[in-house]
PDB file of C-alpha atoms in Angstrom:
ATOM      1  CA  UNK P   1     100.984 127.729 107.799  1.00  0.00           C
ATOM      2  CA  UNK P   2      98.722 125.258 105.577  1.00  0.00           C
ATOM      3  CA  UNK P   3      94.864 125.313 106.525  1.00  0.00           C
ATOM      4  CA  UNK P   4      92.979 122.797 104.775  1.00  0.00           C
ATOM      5  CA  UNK P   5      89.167 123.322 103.611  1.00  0.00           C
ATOM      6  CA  UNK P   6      86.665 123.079 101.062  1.00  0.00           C
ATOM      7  CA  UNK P   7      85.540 125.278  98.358  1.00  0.00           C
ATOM      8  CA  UNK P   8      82.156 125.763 100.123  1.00  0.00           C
ATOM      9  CA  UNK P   9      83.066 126.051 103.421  1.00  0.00           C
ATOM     10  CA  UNK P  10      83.468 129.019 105.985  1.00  0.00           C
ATOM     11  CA  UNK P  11      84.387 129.791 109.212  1.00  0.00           C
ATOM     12  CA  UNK P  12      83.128 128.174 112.233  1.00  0.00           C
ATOM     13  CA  UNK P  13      83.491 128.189 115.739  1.00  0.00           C
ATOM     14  CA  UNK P  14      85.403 124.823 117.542  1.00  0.00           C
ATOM     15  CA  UNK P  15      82.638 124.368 119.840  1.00  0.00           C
ATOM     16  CA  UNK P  16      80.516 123.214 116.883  1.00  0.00           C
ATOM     17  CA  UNK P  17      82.227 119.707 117.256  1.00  0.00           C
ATOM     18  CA  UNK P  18      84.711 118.190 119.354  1.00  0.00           C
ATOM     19  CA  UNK P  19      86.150 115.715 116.728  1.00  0.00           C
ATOM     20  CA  UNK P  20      89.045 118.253 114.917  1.00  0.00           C
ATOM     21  CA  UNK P  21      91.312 116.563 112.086  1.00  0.00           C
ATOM     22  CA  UNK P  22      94.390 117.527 113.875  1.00  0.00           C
ATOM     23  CA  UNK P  23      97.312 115.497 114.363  1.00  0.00           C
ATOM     24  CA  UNK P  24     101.021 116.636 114.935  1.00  0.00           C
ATOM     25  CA  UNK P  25     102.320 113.282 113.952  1.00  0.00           C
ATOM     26  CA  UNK P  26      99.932 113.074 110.686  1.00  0.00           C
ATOM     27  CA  UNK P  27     100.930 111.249 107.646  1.00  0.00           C
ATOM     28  CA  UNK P  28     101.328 111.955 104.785  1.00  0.00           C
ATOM     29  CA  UNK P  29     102.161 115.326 102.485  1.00  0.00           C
ATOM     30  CA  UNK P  30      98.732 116.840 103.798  1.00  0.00           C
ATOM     31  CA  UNK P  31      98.762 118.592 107.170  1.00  0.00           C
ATOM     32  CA  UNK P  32      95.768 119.986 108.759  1.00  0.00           C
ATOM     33  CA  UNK P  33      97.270 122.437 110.811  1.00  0.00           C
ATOM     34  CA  UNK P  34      94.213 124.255 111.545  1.00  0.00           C
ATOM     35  CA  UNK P  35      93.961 127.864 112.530  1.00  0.00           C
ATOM     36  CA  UNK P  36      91.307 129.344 114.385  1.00  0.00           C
ATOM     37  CA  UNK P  37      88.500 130.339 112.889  1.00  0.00           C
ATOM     38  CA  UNK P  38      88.511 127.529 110.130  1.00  0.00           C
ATOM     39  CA  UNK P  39      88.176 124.259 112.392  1.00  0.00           C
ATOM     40  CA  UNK P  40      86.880 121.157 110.076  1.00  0.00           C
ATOM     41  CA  UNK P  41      85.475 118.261 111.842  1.00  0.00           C
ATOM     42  CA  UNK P  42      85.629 114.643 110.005  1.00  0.00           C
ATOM     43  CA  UNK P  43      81.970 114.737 110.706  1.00  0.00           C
ATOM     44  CA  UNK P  44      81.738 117.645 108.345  1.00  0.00           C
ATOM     45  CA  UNK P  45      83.742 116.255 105.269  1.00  0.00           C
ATOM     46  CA  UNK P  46      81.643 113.445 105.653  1.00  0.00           C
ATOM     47  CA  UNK P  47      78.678 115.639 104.927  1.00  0.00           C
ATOM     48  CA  UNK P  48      79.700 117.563 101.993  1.00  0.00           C
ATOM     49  CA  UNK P  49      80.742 114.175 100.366  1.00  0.00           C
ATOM     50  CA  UNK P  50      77.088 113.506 101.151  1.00  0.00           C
ATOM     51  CA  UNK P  51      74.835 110.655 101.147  1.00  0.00           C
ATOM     52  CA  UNK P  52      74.462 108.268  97.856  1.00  0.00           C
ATOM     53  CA  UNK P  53      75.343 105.265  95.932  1.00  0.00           C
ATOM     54  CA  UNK P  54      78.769 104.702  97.890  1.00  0.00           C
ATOM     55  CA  UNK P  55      76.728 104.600 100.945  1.00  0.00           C
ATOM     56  CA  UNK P  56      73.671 102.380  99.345  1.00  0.00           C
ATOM     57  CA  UNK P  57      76.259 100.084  97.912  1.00  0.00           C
ATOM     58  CA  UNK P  58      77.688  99.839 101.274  1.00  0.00           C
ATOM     59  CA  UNK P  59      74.344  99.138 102.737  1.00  0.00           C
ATOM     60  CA  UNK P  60      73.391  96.779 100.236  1.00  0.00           C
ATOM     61  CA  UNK P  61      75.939  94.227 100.975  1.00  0.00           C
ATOM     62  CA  UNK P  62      76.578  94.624 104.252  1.00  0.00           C
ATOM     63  CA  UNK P  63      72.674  94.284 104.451  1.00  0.00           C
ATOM     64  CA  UNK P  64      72.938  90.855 102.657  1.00  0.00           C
ATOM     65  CA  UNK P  65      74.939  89.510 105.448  1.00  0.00           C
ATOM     66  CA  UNK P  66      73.006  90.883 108.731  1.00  0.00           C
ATOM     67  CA  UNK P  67      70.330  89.386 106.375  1.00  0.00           C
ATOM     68  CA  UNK P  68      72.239  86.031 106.607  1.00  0.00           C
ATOM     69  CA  UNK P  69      72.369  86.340 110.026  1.00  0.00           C
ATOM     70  CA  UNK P  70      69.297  86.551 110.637  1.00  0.00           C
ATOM     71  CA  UNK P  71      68.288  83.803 108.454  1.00  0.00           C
ATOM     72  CA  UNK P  72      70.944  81.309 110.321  1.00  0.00           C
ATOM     73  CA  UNK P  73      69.382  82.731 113.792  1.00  0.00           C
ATOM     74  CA  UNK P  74      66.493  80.247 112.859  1.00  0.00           C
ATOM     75  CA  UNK P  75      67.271  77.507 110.258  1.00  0.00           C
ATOM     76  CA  UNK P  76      68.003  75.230 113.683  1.00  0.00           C
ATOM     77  CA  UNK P  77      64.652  75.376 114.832  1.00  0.00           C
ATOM     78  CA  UNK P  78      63.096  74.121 111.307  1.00  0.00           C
ATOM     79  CA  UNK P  79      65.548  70.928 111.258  1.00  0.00           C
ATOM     80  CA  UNK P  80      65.529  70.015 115.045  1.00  0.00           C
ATOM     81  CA  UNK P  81      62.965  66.847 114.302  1.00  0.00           C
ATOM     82  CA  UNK P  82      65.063  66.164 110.828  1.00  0.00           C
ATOM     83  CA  UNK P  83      68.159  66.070 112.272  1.00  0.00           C
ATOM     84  CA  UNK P  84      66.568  63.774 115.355  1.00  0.00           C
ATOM     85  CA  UNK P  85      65.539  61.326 113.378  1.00  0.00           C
ATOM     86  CA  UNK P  86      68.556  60.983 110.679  1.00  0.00           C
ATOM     87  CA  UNK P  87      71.249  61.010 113.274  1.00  0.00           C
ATOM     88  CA  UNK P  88      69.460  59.649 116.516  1.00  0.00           C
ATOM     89  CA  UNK P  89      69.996  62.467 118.423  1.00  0.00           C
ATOM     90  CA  UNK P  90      68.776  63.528 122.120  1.00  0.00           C
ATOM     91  CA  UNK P  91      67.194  66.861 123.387  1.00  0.00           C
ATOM     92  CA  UNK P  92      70.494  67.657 124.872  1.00  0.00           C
ATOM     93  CA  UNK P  93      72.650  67.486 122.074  1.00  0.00           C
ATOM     94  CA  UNK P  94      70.385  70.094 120.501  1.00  0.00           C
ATOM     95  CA  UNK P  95      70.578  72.362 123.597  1.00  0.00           C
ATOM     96  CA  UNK P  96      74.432  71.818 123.530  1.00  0.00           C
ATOM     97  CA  UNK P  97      74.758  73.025 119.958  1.00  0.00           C
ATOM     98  CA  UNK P  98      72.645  75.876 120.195  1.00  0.00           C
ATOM     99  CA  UNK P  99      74.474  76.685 123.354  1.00  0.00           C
ATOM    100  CA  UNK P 100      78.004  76.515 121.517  1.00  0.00           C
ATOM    101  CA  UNK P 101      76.591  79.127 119.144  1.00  0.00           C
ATOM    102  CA  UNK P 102      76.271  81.298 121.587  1.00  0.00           C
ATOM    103  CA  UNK P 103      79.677  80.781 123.502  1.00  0.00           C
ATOM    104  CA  UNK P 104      80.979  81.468 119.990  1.00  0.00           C
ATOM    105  CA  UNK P 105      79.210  84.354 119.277  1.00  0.00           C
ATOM    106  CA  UNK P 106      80.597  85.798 122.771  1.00  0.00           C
ATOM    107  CA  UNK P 107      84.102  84.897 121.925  1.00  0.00           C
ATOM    108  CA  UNK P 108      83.877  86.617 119.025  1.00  0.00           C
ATOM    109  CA  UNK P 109      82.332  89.419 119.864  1.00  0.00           C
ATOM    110  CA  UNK P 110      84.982  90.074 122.534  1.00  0.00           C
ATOM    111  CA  UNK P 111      87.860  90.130 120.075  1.00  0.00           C
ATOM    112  CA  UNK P 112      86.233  92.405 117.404  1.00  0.00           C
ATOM    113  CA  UNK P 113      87.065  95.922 119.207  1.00  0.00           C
ATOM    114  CA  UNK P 114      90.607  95.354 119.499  1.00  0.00           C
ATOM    115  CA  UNK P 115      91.257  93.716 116.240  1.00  0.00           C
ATOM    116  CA  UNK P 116      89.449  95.820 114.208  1.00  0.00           C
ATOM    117  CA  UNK P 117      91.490  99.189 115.913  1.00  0.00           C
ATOM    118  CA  UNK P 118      94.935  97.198 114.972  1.00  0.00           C
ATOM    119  CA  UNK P 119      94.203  96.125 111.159  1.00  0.00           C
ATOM    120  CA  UNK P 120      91.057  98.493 110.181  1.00  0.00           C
ATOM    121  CA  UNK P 121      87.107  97.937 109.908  1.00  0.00           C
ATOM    122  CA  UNK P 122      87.224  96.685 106.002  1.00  0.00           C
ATOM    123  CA  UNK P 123      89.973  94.110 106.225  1.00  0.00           C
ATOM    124  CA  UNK P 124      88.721  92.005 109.234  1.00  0.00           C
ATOM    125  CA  UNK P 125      85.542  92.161 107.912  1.00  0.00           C
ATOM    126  CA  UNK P 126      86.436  91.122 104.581  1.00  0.00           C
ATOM    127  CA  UNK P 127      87.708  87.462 106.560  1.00  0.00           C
ATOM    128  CA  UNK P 128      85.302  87.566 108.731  1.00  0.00           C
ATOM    129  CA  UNK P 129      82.515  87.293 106.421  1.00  0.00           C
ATOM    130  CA  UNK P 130      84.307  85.179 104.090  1.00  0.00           C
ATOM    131  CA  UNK P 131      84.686  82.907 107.438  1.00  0.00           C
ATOM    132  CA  UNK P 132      80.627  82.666 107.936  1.00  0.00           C
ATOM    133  CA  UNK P 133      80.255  81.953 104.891  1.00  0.00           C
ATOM    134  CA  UNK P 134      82.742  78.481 104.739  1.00  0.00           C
ATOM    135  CA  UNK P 135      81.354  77.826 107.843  1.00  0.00           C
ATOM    136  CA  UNK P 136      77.434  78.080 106.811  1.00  0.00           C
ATOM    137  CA  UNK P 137      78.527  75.814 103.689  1.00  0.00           C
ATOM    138  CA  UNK P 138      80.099  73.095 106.021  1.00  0.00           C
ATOM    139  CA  UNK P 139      76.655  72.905 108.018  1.00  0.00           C
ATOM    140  CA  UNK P 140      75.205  71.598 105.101  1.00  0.00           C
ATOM    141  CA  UNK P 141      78.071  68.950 104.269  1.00  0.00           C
ATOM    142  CA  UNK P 142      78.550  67.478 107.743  1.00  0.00           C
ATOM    143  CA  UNK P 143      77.602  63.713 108.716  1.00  0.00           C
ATOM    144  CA  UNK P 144      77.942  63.723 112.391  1.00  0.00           C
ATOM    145  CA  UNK P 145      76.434  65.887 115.495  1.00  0.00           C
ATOM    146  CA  UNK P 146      79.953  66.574 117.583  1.00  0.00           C
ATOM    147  CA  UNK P 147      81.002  67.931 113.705  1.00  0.00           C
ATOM    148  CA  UNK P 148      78.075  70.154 113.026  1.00  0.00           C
ATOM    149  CA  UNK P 149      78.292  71.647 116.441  1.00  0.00           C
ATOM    150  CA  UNK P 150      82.128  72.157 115.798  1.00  0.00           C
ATOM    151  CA  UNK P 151      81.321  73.999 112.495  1.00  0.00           C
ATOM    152  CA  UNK P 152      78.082  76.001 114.090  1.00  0.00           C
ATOM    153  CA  UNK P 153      80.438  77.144 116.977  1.00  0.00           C
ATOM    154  CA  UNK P 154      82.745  78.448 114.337  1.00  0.00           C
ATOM    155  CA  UNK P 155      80.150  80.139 112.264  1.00  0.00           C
ATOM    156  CA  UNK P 156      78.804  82.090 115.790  1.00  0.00           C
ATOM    157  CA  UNK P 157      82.592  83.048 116.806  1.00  0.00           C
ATOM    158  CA  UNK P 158      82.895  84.717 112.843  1.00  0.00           C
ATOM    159  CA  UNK P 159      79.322  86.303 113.424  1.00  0.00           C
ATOM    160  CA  UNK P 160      80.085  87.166 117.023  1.00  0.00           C
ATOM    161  CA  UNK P 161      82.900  88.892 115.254  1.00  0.00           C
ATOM    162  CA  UNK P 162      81.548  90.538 112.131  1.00  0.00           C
ATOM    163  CA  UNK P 163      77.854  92.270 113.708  1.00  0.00           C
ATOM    164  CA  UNK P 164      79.990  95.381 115.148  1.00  0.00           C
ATOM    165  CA  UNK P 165      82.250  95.606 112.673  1.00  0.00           C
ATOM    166  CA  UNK P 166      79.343  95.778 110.204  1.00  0.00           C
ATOM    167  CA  UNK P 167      77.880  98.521 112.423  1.00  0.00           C
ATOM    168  CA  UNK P 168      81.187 100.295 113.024  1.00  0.00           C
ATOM    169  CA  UNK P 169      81.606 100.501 108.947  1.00  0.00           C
ATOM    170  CA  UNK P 170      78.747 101.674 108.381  1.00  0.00           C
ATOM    171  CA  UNK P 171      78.553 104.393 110.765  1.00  0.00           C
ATOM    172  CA  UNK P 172      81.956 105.590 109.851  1.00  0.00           C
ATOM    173  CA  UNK P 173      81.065 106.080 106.207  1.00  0.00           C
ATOM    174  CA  UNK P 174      77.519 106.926 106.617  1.00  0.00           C
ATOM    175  CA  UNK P 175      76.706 110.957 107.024  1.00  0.00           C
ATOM    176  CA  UNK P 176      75.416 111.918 110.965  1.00  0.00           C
ATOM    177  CA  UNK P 177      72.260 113.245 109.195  1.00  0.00           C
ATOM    178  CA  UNK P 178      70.981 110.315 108.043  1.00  0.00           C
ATOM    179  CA  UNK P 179      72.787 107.588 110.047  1.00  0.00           C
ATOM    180  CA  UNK P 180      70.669 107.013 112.639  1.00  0.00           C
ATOM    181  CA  UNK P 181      68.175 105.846 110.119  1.00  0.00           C
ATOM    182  CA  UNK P 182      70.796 103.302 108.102  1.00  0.00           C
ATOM    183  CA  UNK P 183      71.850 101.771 111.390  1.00  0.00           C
ATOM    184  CA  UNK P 184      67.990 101.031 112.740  1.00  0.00           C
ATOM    185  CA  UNK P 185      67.345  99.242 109.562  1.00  0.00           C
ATOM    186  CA  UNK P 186      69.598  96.867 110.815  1.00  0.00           C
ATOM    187  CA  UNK P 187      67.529  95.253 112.697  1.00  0.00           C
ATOM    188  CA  UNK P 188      64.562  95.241 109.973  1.00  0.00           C
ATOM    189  CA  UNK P 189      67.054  93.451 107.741  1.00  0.00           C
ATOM    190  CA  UNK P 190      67.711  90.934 109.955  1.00  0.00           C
ATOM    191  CA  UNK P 191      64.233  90.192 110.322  1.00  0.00           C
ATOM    192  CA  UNK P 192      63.678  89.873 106.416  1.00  0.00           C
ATOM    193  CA  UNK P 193      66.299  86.955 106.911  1.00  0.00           C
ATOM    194  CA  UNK P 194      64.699  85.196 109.498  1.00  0.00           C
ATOM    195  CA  UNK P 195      61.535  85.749 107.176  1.00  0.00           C
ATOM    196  CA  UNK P 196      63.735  84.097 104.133  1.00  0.00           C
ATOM    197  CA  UNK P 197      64.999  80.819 106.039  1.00  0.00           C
ATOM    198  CA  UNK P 198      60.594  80.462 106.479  1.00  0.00           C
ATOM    199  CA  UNK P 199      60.293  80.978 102.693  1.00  0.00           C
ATOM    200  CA  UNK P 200      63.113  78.302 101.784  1.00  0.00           C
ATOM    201  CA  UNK P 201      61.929  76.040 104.666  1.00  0.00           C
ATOM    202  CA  UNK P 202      58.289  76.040 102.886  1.00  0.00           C
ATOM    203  CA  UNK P 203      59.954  75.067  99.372  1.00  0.00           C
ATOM    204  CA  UNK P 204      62.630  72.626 100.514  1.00  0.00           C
ATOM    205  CA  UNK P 205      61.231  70.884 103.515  1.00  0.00           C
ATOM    206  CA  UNK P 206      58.467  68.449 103.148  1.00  0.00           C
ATOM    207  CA  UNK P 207      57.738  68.697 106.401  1.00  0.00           C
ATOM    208  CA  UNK P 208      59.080  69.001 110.255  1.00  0.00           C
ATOM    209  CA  UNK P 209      60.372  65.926 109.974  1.00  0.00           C
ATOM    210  CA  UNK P 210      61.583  65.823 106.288  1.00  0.00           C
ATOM    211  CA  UNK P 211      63.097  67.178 103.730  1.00  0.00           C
ATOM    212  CA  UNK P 212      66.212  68.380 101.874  1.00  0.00           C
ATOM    213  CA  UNK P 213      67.536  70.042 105.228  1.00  0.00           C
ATOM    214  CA  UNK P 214      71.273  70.254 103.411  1.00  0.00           C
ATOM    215  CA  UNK P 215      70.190  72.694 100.432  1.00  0.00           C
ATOM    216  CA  UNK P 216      67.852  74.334 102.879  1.00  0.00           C
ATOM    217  CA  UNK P 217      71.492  75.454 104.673  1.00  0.00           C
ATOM    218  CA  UNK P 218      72.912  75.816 101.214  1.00  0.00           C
ATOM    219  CA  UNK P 219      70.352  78.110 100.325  1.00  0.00           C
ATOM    220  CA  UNK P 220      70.494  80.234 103.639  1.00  0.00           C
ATOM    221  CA  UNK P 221      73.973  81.234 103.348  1.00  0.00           C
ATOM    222  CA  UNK P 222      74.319  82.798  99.681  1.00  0.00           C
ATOM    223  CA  UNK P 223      73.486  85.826 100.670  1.00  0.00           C
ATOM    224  CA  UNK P 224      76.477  85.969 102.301  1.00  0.00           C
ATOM    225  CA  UNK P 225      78.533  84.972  99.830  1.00  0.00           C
ATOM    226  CA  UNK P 226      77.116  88.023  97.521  1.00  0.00           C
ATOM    227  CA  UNK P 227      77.514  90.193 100.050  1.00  0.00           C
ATOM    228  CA  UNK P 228      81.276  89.111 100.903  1.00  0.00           C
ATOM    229  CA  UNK P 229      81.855  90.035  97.071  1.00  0.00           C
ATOM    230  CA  UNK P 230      80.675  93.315  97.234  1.00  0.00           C
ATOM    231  CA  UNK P 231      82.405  94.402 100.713  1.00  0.00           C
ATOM    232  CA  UNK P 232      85.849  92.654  99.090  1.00  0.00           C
ATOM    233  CA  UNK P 233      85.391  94.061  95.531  1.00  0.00           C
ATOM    234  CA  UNK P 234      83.816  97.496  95.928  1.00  0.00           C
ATOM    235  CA  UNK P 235      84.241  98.931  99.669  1.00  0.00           C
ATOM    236  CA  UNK P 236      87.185 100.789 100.681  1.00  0.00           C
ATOM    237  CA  UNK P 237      88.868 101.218 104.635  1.00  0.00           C
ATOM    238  CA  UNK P 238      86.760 103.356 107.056  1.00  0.00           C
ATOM    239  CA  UNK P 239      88.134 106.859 106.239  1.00  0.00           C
ATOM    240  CA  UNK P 240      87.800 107.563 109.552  1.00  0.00           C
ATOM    241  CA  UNK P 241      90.219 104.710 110.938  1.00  0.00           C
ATOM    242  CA  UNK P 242      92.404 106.558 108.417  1.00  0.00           C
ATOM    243  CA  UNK P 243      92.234 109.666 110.033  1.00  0.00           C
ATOM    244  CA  UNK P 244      91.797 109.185 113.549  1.00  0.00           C
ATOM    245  CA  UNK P 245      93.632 105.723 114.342  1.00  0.00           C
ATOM    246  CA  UNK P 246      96.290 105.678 112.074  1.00  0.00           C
ATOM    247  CA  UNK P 247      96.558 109.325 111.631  1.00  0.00           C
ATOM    248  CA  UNK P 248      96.907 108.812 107.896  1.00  0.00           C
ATOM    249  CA  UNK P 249      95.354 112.166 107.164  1.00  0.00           C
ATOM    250  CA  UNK P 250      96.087 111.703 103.443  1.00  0.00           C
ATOM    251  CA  UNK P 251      94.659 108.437 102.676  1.00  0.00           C
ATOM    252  CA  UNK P 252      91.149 109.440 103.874  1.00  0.00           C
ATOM    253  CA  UNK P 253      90.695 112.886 102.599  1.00  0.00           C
ATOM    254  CA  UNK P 254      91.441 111.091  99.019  1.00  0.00           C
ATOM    255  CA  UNK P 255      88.731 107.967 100.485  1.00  0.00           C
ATOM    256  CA  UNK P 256      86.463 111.087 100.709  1.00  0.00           C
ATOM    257  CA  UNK P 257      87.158 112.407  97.645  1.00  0.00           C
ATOM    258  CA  UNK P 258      86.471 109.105  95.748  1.00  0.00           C
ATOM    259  CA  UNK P 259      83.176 108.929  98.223  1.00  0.00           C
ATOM    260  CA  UNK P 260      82.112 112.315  97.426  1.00  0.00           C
ATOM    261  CA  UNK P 261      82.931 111.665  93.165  1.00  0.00           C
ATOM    262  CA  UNK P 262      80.769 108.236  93.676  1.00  0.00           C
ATOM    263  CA  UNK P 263      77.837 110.424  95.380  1.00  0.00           C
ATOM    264  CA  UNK P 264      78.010 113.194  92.202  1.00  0.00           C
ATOM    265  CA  UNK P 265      79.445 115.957  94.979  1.00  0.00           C
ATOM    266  CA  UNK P 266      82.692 118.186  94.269  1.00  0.00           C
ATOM    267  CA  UNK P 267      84.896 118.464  97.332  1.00  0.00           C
ATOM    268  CA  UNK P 268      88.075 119.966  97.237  1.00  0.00           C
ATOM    269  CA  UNK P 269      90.572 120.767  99.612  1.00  0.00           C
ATOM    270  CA  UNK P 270      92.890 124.070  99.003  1.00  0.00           C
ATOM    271  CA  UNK P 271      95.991 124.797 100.904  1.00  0.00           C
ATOM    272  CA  UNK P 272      96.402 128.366 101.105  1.00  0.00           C
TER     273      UNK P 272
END
């Protein structure tokens, strides 16, 4: 029978953790037929490929858009009088676009669990960012009010969609010893954004009531853009989807390995 481990690991009891790499309809060459006695939790590999500059790189970018997020949460609120005054609008078209934000960002919300289970964490959020991002760059093109709240209801369904699958990545890649910490920075990040719409606002607004509002949005939503190019470019699928939803055992032990290489750690797998 093939047991799979590492070169530093011994025996431990199942009742350590309930998560067990075993599947009997696995892919791939490598089986984890596991006997008793040398039960290996996902949870575990994840550790000894340990915490570095795959997860920091991970954070980094994904960071850059929560920090876009945050920074659109806000950038409204600075151009309400501007966009008054240049397109004659009323206090209820305002309320009605902020309130199609939020109908988006419900709508997409409710889609991302599903999805994300059928096609992986990496490649809807590789679209989904890539989405925001168009969508923050046609807020600062647009002429009309029914067209900017068309394009900021779009840019709430893609964020709607993208926050848990950000936090879902993350978690999946990032060790249990530390993640707590990674995923409450979150919401520090996101504050730094809405703290970075105030700094553009102060160097591209004359005032309330004028000002380049259109680079202001411009500005805003680069972030995202950088951090779409890092989560396309350098991040790989959720070794755990790998493992434990498509029960492609193979595929994310050699995702670990190339985590564990990036973080300076050797782990091996024998099959005895």
């Amino acid at each position: 029978m093939s047991k799979l481990g590492t070169d530093s690991a011994k025996p431990k009891d199942d009742s350590d953790d309930p998560l067990l790499l075993t599947h009997p309809e696995a892919k791939g060459e490598t089986s984890l037929d596991v006997e008793e006695g040398l039960m290996t939790s996902f949870d575990d590999l994840l550790s000894k490929a340990g915490t570095g500059v795959y997860q920091y790189r991970a954070f980094f970018f994904i960071g850059l858009v929560i920090m876009f997020d945050g920074a659109e949460a806000i950038v409204l609120s600075l151009l309400v009088s501007i966009l008054k005054k240049e397109w004659s609008g009323s206090v209820d078209t305002m309320s009605l676009m902020g309130s199609c934000v939020f109908l988006g960002l419900l709508l997409g919300s409710i889609g991302a669990g599903r999805i994300s289970d059928r096609l992986g964490r990496r490649r809807p959020l590789v679209y989904t960012v890539l989405g925001q991002y168009a969508a923050a760059t046609m807020c600062a093109l647009v002429g009309s009010f029914p067209s900017l709240i068309f394009v900021r209801s779009l840019l709430g369904f893609f964020q709607g969609f993208q926050v848990p699958l950000s936090s879902s990545y993350l978690s999946e890649i990032i060790p249990k010893e530390v993640r707590g910490k990674y995923i409450v920075s979150i919401g520090i990040i996101y504050a730094i954004g809405q703290l970075l719409t105030c700094v553009l606002g102060f160097f591209t607004l004359e005032s309330t009531e004028a000002g380049n509002w259109r680079l202001l949005l411009l500005l805003v939503a680069q972030p995202c853009l950088v951090g779409w190019l890092g989560i396309y470019k350098l991040m790989d699928e959720s070794p755990r989807y790998d493992m434990m939803v498509e029960k492609n055992i193979e595929k994310g032990l050699n995702t670990l390995k190339k985590i564990a290489q990036i973080n300076g750690k050797d782990l091996k797998f024998t099959e005895q």
